[in-house]
């Protein structure tokens, strides 16, 4: 009987949804023109209730000024508003809306210049397009009272947030998230998304990501990514909020998180901390699963537990943002992180040779400890209306320790043992890195003329002390067995300094010319000393010359450039070309012999950037670059490196610099009338010269590796994305289709033969989302990946692999104060060989209850309910096929308690 009631309820729900679709629309239509009878594109047309000004529906006018605003219900006492940037608002009260209305031509009047003393308050439209910025009015999009910013973003048209909290807007990736123009701990915005209350936000502004120079000089952005800025409501821009979470579960699993933030006008002080042993690095506080985000299903990559191994992590962070004095903006961050990783891995590697192959099977156990301090400051000071200074120092200090147990056996194609290797290594390391950037920008009284000067430094010191105990036995060939019981002390120093001068002069209102010069000095040194243990002695006091070496690299580069920028209202093109003059000195000392090699390079380089704004909602973007990469000292010095007993590496003095062409383009379109957006993009790179490995395997299976140049290699990426949103009363449907395809040609040398590997990859993703008001959310998704590689001059002619990932998230917010979440996924990975399991299910569930005015939440979560989680993978490279499995987080139950507090604006 109970099952019948459930079935009946389900069909009633479907009939209700179908009825919502079938209900006839009431449509308001018209044309929006200027006083001079010119069509106004991207004006916002929206319908609000006169009683509380809540938004009923909205749309935008097209390039011809036409609009159609459809609503599903018959309304009384509503107000139609039309808002266009730079025009006076149009308002029309409608007593009864029971049938279609054609308003004909509506002419908007130009806005008069408002006196600074006069403030006119009016309802903001849901969406407004200001020049190159899309602005969403947060109050027009309904979310739950306790919702965070992530929940708000999911209500915005054209905006998607994936499992990794990566945001895309109209198919373009958001690479910078700001709060009142400043980062909130991190530039990717993950902390802001999950922890800022949605009720704080007034506007969400989306625009193309600009450099500091482009912001100051008001140039067009040359990035295909976008930036998102959240502005806090002025009435609430004073107060504090925070969360405290603690949880403990089976198998001694635990989690804890703390976030506190105080803000007042332009000042913000925030503190966060976390500690857990459930593979959650950094700081995450998902509303349903808390810190479980590090190991849940991911429809984009497959269901795996956030990488191999079990990680215990601790961290604290402080963020301070303020305006110390007028026009002096400061953002200071400090982090301390501690992590402990335990990983058990087994791997099979098939290495392809021109005739025959090698198969290696290995097992390893490793432990990693890392302590890291990071402090960075961003200081922006406007010295005068025409001079601005940026100062961004960053220091990173780390201390690590590791222990690795490793064994490996290698067979030939006849399954005859070639060699075996076992080792136990321990290491301690200390790393220090200091980076800084000082930039001065100056504007002239003449519009478009400006001068910039910048200086960057990057200084790093890395020291390590390693104990090596290994045995390598060669079962075939003539290579002698290799036994090591050693202490290796290594120091790596790197100093790099870069200076840039740039001058721009306007030729006309449309054309400017640019001149710049970049100078770059880099110095690297690698000093490794190896000591053997003498017999049974405790100390390592016998210097090993064959495993000790010193190398250094010095380079000086000058790159003058000249170019121009042509810009109209819709079209922008920037062209720059120059020649890099580089002098390098490579030096090595090995076995008491000194090797020196000087190489000079004269390499042309250039770039072309174009963008065309077809309409206010359609843009075309394209960039071309000709770039280069000079070889390192290890790649050009003819000095043997025997660090690995199975690999002998030697440089090639005749190696040339790598040069390549890259081309990137995209077309994006969004239509708020239909609720659909799409984006098509491509990326390609073609190498004139590419630096590749050239390997020879001797009869003992030892790899003799050097480097060489090849030409004619390339990679091509095509990607398309389409999103559609349909709102029917309380029902919201979202469909997202994503398709990407890669085709690569790789070349290299194995046993003196040139090989080619042609790889094709196809990766479609289909995602659907359904929301019933703020009571129910259902999000199924499917991801498929097909990889096919075809080889020439290798033992294997081709190999392929497919992966399937199906996932469904369901969250219920009914009854009141209860939240029930489920995250269920299935992953299948074909062609994994040997003992590796091809498929598994991962089911995570959570049930919580809010009480005490919803300030407290008690929760129980179960990770990997079916106890099936796996960490298997297959990787196909141009020379090998790799199957791997690592230990992953398994089933546990977690009980937690969350306390939330906040006080804003008038309540403060």
mmCIF file of C-alpha atoms in Angstrom, residues 384-660:
data_model
loop_
_atom_site.group_PDB
_atom_site.id
_atom_site.type_symbol
_atom_site.label_atom_id
_atom_site.label_comp_id
_atom_site.label_asym_id
_atom_site.label_seq_id
_atom_site.Cartn_x
_atom_site.Cartn_y
_atom_site.Cartn_z
ATOM 1 C CA UNK A 384 47.873 61.257 -8.176
ATOM 2 C CA UNK A 385 45.110 61.164 -10.786
ATOM 3 C CA UNK A 386 47.774 60.258 -13.363
ATOM 4 C CA UNK A 387 50.142 57.993 -11.374
ATOM 5 C CA UNK A 388 49.376 54.616 -9.837
ATOM 6 C CA UNK A 389 51.686 52.148 -8.027
ATOM 7 C CA UNK A 390 51.204 48.386 -7.480
ATOM 8 C CA UNK A 391 53.300 46.425 -5.007
ATOM 9 C CA UNK A 392 52.751 42.661 -4.570
ATOM 10 C CA UNK A 393 55.369 40.779 -2.477
ATOM 11 C CA UNK A 394 54.880 37.072 -1.740
ATOM 12 C CA UNK A 395 56.957 34.774 0.470
ATOM 13 C CA UNK A 396 56.552 31.005 0.694
ATOM 14 C CA UNK A 397 58.471 28.862 3.206
ATOM 15 C CA UNK A 398 58.091 25.096 3.366
ATOM 16 C CA UNK A 399 59.614 22.198 5.252
ATOM 17 C CA UNK A 400 58.959 18.601 4.251
ATOM 18 C CA UNK A 401 59.850 15.007 5.102
ATOM 19 C CA UNK A 402 59.140 11.814 3.176
ATOM 20 C CA UNK A 403 59.698 8.062 3.327
ATOM 21 C CA UNK A 404 59.253 5.751 0.319
ATOM 22 C CA UNK A 405 59.280 1.962 -0.033
ATOM 23 C CA UNK A 406 59.441 0.871 -3.655
ATOM 24 C CA UNK A 407 59.893 -2.348 -5.626
ATOM 25 C CA UNK A 408 59.737 -2.858 -9.360
ATOM 26 C CA UNK A 409 60.220 -5.733 -11.798
ATOM 27 C CA UNK A 410 60.571 -5.410 -15.570
ATOM 28 C CA UNK A 411 59.941 -8.128 -18.167
ATOM 29 C CA UNK A 412 60.435 -8.264 -21.926
ATOM 30 C CA UNK A 413 57.732 -9.198 -24.456
ATOM 31 C CA UNK A 414 58.488 -12.902 -23.854
ATOM 32 C CA UNK A 415 57.801 -12.462 -20.139
ATOM 33 C CA UNK A 416 61.479 -12.955 -19.298
ATOM 34 C CA UNK A 417 62.735 -10.947 -16.305
ATOM 35 C CA UNK A 418 65.013 -8.112 -17.420
ATOM 36 C CA UNK A 419 65.750 -6.288 -14.154
ATOM 37 C CA UNK A 420 64.412 -5.633 -10.664
ATOM 38 C CA UNK A 421 64.746 -2.735 -8.279
ATOM 39 C CA UNK A 422 63.946 -2.296 -4.585
ATOM 40 C CA UNK A 423 64.574 0.817 -2.536
ATOM 41 C CA UNK A 424 63.850 2.570 0.716
ATOM 42 C CA UNK A 425 64.461 6.319 0.681
ATOM 43 C CA UNK A 426 63.931 9.029 3.276
ATOM 44 C CA UNK A 427 64.296 12.738 2.682
ATOM 45 C CA UNK A 428 64.065 16.092 4.444
ATOM 46 C CA UNK A 429 63.737 19.352 2.540
ATOM 47 C CA UNK A 430 63.600 23.101 3.159
ATOM 48 C CA UNK A 431 62.209 25.452 0.518
ATOM 49 C CA UNK A 432 62.050 29.243 0.449
ATOM 50 C CA UNK A 433 60.636 31.348 -2.343
ATOM 51 C CA UNK A 434 60.280 35.131 -2.532
ATOM 52 C CA UNK A 435 58.456 36.813 -5.386
ATOM 53 C CA UNK A 436 57.697 40.470 -5.856
ATOM 54 C CA UNK A 437 56.275 42.793 -8.469
ATOM 55 C CA UNK A 438 56.493 46.590 -8.455
ATOM 56 C CA UNK A 439 54.646 48.426 -11.218
ATOM 57 C CA UNK A 440 54.364 52.166 -11.801
ATOM 58 C CA UNK A 441 51.848 53.491 -14.311
ATOM 59 C CA UNK A 442 51.538 57.045 -15.536
ATOM 60 C CA UNK A 443 48.823 58.642 -17.640
ATOM 61 C CA UNK A 444 49.356 61.785 -19.686
ATOM 62 C CA UNK A 445 46.901 64.619 -20.084
ATOM 63 C CA UNK A 446 46.585 63.470 -23.652
ATOM 64 C CA UNK A 447 44.033 60.668 -23.700
ATOM 65 C CA UNK A 448 45.564 57.336 -24.699
ATOM 66 C CA UNK A 449 49.172 58.259 -23.876
ATOM 67 C CA UNK A 450 50.646 56.343 -20.947
ATOM 68 C CA UNK A 451 53.890 54.914 -19.626
ATOM 69 C CA UNK A 452 54.438 51.842 -17.443
ATOM 70 C CA UNK A 453 57.521 50.483 -15.717
ATOM 71 C CA UNK A 454 57.663 47.236 -13.774
ATOM 72 C CA UNK A 455 60.209 45.084 -11.985
ATOM 73 C CA UNK A 456 59.724 41.458 -10.935
ATOM 74 C CA UNK A 457 61.977 39.171 -8.962
ATOM 75 C CA UNK A 458 61.687 35.457 -8.199
ATOM 76 C CA UNK A 459 64.223 34.023 -5.750
ATOM 77 C CA UNK A 460 64.115 30.443 -4.496
ATOM 78 C CA UNK A 461 66.313 28.237 -2.296
ATOM 79 C CA UNK A 462 65.649 24.490 -2.102
ATOM 80 C CA UNK A 463 67.775 22.218 0.086
ATOM 81 C CA UNK A 464 67.322 18.481 0.567
ATOM 82 C CA UNK A 465 69.003 15.752 2.619
ATOM 83 C CA UNK A 466 68.187 12.264 1.347
ATOM 84 C CA UNK A 467 69.096 8.746 2.525
ATOM 85 C CA UNK A 468 69.086 6.216 -0.338
ATOM 86 C CA UNK A 469 69.132 2.456 0.171
ATOM 87 C CA UNK A 470 68.493 0.591 -3.087
ATOM 88 C CA UNK A 471 69.341 -2.664 -4.856
ATOM 89 C CA UNK A 472 69.066 -2.993 -8.647
ATOM 90 C CA UNK A 473 69.677 -6.412 -10.205
ATOM 91 C CA UNK A 474 70.039 -6.862 -13.980
ATOM 92 C CA UNK A 475 68.960 -10.341 -15.067
ATOM 93 C CA UNK A 476 69.842 -9.824 -18.729
ATOM 94 C CA UNK A 477 72.610 -8.020 -20.577
ATOM 95 C CA UNK A 478 75.976 -6.877 -19.294
ATOM 96 C CA UNK A 479 75.067 -3.990 -16.956
ATOM 97 C CA UNK A 480 76.497 -4.627 -13.475
ATOM 98 C CA UNK A 481 74.166 -4.762 -10.483
ATOM 99 C CA UNK A 482 73.779 -1.446 -8.679
ATOM 100 C CA UNK A 483 73.800 -1.310 -4.840
ATOM 101 C CA UNK A 484 73.443 2.034 -3.051
ATOM 102 C CA UNK A 485 73.613 3.021 0.611
ATOM 103 C CA UNK A 486 74.093 6.761 0.406
ATOM 104 C CA UNK A 487 73.476 10.207 1.768
ATOM 105 C CA UNK A 488 72.649 12.769 -0.962
ATOM 106 C CA UNK A 489 72.843 16.468 -0.076
ATOM 107 C CA UNK A 490 71.492 18.781 -2.737
ATOM 108 C CA UNK A 491 71.094 22.543 -3.017
ATOM 109 C CA UNK A 492 69.139 24.300 -5.767
ATOM 110 C CA UNK A 493 69.253 28.090 -6.087
ATOM 111 C CA UNK A 494 67.351 30.177 -8.594
ATOM 112 C CA UNK A 495 67.289 33.960 -9.069
ATOM 113 C CA UNK A 496 65.336 35.666 -11.802
ATOM 114 C CA UNK A 497 64.887 39.410 -12.404
ATOM 115 C CA UNK A 498 62.676 40.945 -15.077
ATOM 116 C CA UNK A 499 62.264 44.591 -16.015
ATOM 117 C CA UNK A 500 59.690 46.000 -18.429
ATOM 118 C CA UNK A 501 59.246 49.467 -19.922
ATOM 119 C CA UNK A 502 56.248 50.286 -22.088
ATOM 120 C CA UNK A 503 55.095 53.440 -23.828
ATOM 121 C CA UNK A 504 51.838 54.004 -25.737
ATOM 122 C CA UNK A 505 51.132 56.973 -27.996
ATOM 123 C CA UNK A 506 47.748 57.734 -29.596
ATOM 124 C CA UNK A 507 47.879 58.420 -33.342
ATOM 125 C CA UNK A 508 44.155 59.056 -33.651
ATOM 126 C CA UNK A 509 40.963 58.320 -31.780
ATOM 127 C CA UNK A 510 41.053 54.800 -33.198
ATOM 128 C CA UNK A 511 44.754 53.987 -33.420
ATOM 129 C CA UNK A 512 47.574 53.870 -30.851
ATOM 130 C CA UNK A 513 51.148 52.625 -31.246
ATOM 131 C CA UNK A 514 52.986 50.706 -28.537
ATOM 132 C CA UNK A 515 56.684 50.357 -27.787
ATOM 133 C CA UNK A 516 58.161 48.131 -25.093
ATOM 134 C CA UNK A 517 61.388 46.482 -24.016
ATOM 135 C CA UNK A 518 61.684 43.519 -21.670
ATOM 136 C CA UNK A 519 64.964 42.521 -20.045
ATOM 137 C CA UNK A 520 65.372 39.255 -18.209
ATOM 138 C CA UNK A 521 68.276 37.875 -16.164
ATOM 139 C CA UNK A 522 68.203 34.382 -14.687
ATOM 140 C CA UNK A 523 70.758 32.407 -12.703
ATOM 141 C CA UNK A 524 70.402 28.786 -11.539
ATOM 142 C CA UNK A 525 72.757 26.515 -9.636
ATOM 143 C CA UNK A 526 72.389 22.838 -8.695
ATOM 144 C CA UNK A 527 74.973 21.388 -6.313
ATOM 145 C CA UNK A 528 74.657 17.698 -5.435
ATOM 146 C CA UNK A 529 77.051 15.800 -3.194
ATOM 147 C CA UNK A 530 76.729 12.052 -2.601
ATOM 148 C CA UNK A 531 78.418 10.121 0.219
ATOM 149 C CA UNK A 532 78.618 6.339 0.618
ATOM 150 C CA UNK A 533 78.646 4.479 3.896
ATOM 151 C CA UNK A 534 81.954 2.766 4.577
ATOM 152 C CA UNK A 535 81.112 -0.853 5.431
ATOM 153 C CA UNK A 536 79.098 -1.062 8.666
ATOM 154 C CA UNK A 537 80.057 2.432 9.772
ATOM 155 C CA UNK A 538 77.316 4.744 11.004
ATOM 156 C CA UNK A 539 78.525 7.800 9.127
ATOM 157 C CA UNK A 540 78.366 8.455 5.383
ATOM 158 C CA UNK A 541 81.948 9.592 4.895
ATOM 159 C CA UNK A 542 83.069 8.267 1.492
ATOM 160 C CA UNK A 543 82.604 10.834 -1.259
ATOM 161 C CA UNK A 544 81.074 9.334 -4.426
ATOM 162 C CA UNK A 545 82.308 11.282 -7.462
ATOM 163 C CA UNK A 546 80.214 9.461 -10.070
ATOM 164 C CA UNK A 547 76.973 10.404 -8.287
ATOM 165 C CA UNK A 548 77.990 13.977 -7.415
ATOM 166 C CA UNK A 549 77.842 16.925 -9.783
ATOM 167 C CA UNK A 550 77.501 20.670 -10.016
ATOM 168 C CA UNK A 551 75.737 22.575 -12.779
ATOM 169 C CA UNK A 552 74.794 26.194 -13.342
ATOM 170 C CA UNK A 553 72.908 28.230 -15.892
ATOM 171 C CA UNK A 554 73.062 31.977 -16.600
ATOM 172 C CA UNK A 555 70.966 33.783 -19.184
ATOM 173 C CA UNK A 556 70.438 37.373 -20.201
ATOM 174 C CA UNK A 557 67.606 38.299 -22.538
ATOM 175 C CA UNK A 558 66.514 41.535 -24.223
ATOM 176 C CA UNK A 559 63.222 41.633 -26.105
ATOM 177 C CA UNK A 560 62.268 44.943 -27.793
ATOM 178 C CA UNK A 561 58.734 45.057 -29.197
ATOM 179 C CA UNK A 562 56.629 47.375 -31.290
ATOM 180 C CA UNK A 563 52.976 47.205 -32.188
ATOM 181 C CA UNK A 564 49.702 48.981 -32.517
ATOM 182 C CA UNK A 565 46.118 48.838 -31.257
ATOM 183 C CA UNK A 566 43.139 49.624 -33.430
ATOM 184 C CA UNK A 567 39.869 50.036 -31.569
ATOM 185 C CA UNK A 568 36.334 50.925 -32.537
ATOM 186 C CA UNK A 569 33.099 50.579 -30.603
ATOM 187 C CA UNK A 570 32.740 46.948 -31.659
ATOM 188 C CA UNK A 571 36.142 45.854 -32.962
ATOM 189 C CA UNK A 572 39.513 45.707 -31.241
ATOM 190 C CA UNK A 573 42.856 44.499 -32.613
ATOM 191 C CA UNK A 574 46.266 44.546 -30.953
ATOM 192 C CA UNK A 575 49.398 43.502 -32.844
ATOM 193 C CA UNK A 576 52.913 43.244 -31.367
ATOM 194 C CA UNK A 577 56.142 41.868 -32.763
ATOM 195 C CA UNK A 578 59.739 41.764 -31.638
ATOM 196 C CA UNK A 579 62.943 39.756 -31.458
ATOM 197 C CA UNK A 580 64.416 38.124 -28.373
ATOM 198 C CA UNK A 581 68.203 38.289 -28.112
ATOM 199 C CA UNK A 582 69.386 35.711 -25.567
ATOM 200 C CA UNK A 583 72.824 34.833 -24.308
ATOM 201 C CA UNK A 584 73.204 31.693 -22.162
ATOM 202 C CA UNK A 585 76.103 30.139 -20.315
ATOM 203 C CA UNK A 586 75.875 26.502 -19.224
ATOM 204 C CA UNK A 587 78.462 25.120 -16.822
ATOM 205 C CA UNK A 588 79.025 21.719 -15.169
ATOM 206 C CA UNK A 589 81.649 20.001 -13.053
ATOM 207 C CA UNK A 590 81.565 16.199 -13.070
ATOM 208 C CA UNK A 591 84.311 13.669 -12.235
ATOM 209 C CA UNK A 592 86.697 16.614 -11.777
ATOM 210 C CA UNK A 593 86.131 17.699 -15.384
ATOM 211 C CA UNK A 594 84.643 21.045 -16.318
ATOM 212 C CA UNK A 595 82.192 21.440 -19.188
ATOM 213 C CA UNK A 596 81.204 24.884 -20.485
ATOM 214 C CA UNK A 597 78.803 25.691 -23.267
ATOM 215 C CA UNK A 598 77.690 29.139 -24.420
ATOM 216 C CA UNK A 599 74.687 29.424 -26.708
ATOM 217 C CA UNK A 600 73.179 32.532 -28.256
ATOM 218 C CA UNK A 601 69.663 32.792 -29.656
ATOM 219 C CA UNK A 602 67.987 35.350 -31.944
ATOM 220 C CA UNK A 603 64.309 34.409 -32.033
ATOM 221 C CA UNK A 604 61.441 36.485 -33.482
ATOM 222 C CA UNK A 605 58.178 36.486 -31.552
ATOM 223 C CA UNK A 606 54.831 38.167 -31.893
ATOM 224 C CA UNK A 607 51.165 38.161 -31.031
ATOM 225 C CA UNK A 608 47.830 39.219 -32.522
ATOM 226 C CA UNK A 609 44.702 39.768 -30.463
ATOM 227 C CA UNK A 610 41.301 40.525 -31.971
ATOM 228 C CA UNK A 611 37.798 40.769 -30.590
ATOM 229 C CA UNK A 612 34.574 41.683 -32.295
ATOM 230 C CA UNK A 613 31.347 42.512 -30.494
ATOM 231 C CA UNK A 614 28.727 41.390 -32.983
ATOM 232 C CA UNK A 615 25.899 42.419 -30.660
ATOM 233 C CA UNK A 616 25.742 43.145 -26.954
ATOM 234 C CA UNK A 617 25.177 39.439 -26.367
ATOM 235 C CA UNK A 618 27.447 37.941 -29.035
ATOM 236 C CA UNK A 619 31.248 38.204 -29.092
ATOM 237 C CA UNK A 620 34.027 36.777 -31.231
ATOM 238 C CA UNK A 621 37.543 36.411 -29.801
ATOM 239 C CA UNK A 622 40.811 35.287 -31.402
ATOM 240 C CA UNK A 623 44.505 35.321 -30.455
ATOM 241 C CA UNK A 624 47.672 34.204 -32.206
ATOM 242 C CA UNK A 625 51.109 33.831 -30.593
ATOM 243 C CA UNK A 626 54.510 32.824 -31.864
ATOM 244 C CA UNK A 627 56.528 31.708 -28.845
ATOM 245 C CA UNK A 628 59.703 29.863 -27.915
ATOM 246 C CA UNK A 629 61.365 27.939 -25.080
ATOM 247 C CA UNK A 630 65.121 27.636 -24.730
ATOM 248 C CA UNK A 631 66.611 24.324 -23.537
ATOM 249 C CA UNK A 632 67.832 23.913 -19.951
ATOM 250 C CA UNK A 633 71.375 23.105 -18.877
ATOM 251 C CA UNK A 634 70.433 19.446 -18.298
ATOM 252 C CA UNK A 635 69.218 19.223 -21.893
ATOM 253 C CA UNK A 636 72.334 20.675 -23.581
ATOM 254 C CA UNK A 637 75.314 19.691 -21.411
ATOM 255 C CA UNK A 638 76.960 16.408 -22.462
ATOM 256 C CA UNK A 639 77.335 15.301 -18.848
ATOM 257 C CA UNK A 640 75.983 12.017 -17.525
ATOM 258 C CA UNK A 641 73.382 11.973 -14.747
ATOM 259 C CA UNK A 642 73.098 8.647 -12.875
ATOM 260 C CA UNK A 643 70.569 9.588 -10.174
ATOM 261 C CA UNK A 644 68.260 6.759 -11.236
ATOM 262 C CA UNK A 645 69.975 3.342 -11.491
ATOM 263 C CA UNK A 646 67.675 2.466 -14.425
ATOM 264 C CA UNK A 647 68.194 5.715 -16.392
ATOM 265 C CA UNK A 648 71.345 7.410 -17.717
ATOM 266 C CA UNK A 649 70.549 10.967 -18.830
ATOM 267 C CA UNK A 650 72.885 13.053 -21.030
ATOM 268 C CA UNK A 651 72.334 16.411 -22.705
ATOM 269 C CA UNK A 652 72.657 17.259 -26.414
ATOM 270 C CA UNK A 653 74.899 20.294 -27.179
ATOM 271 C CA UNK A 654 73.310 20.656 -30.649
ATOM 272 C CA UNK A 655 69.810 21.080 -29.273
ATOM 273 C CA UNK A 656 67.851 24.032 -30.679
ATOM 274 C CA UNK A 657 65.269 26.194 -28.977
ATOM 275 C CA UNK A 658 61.664 25.053 -29.248
ATOM 276 C CA UNK A 659 59.449 27.353 -31.333
ATOM 277 C CA UNK A 660 55.729 27.057 -31.877
#
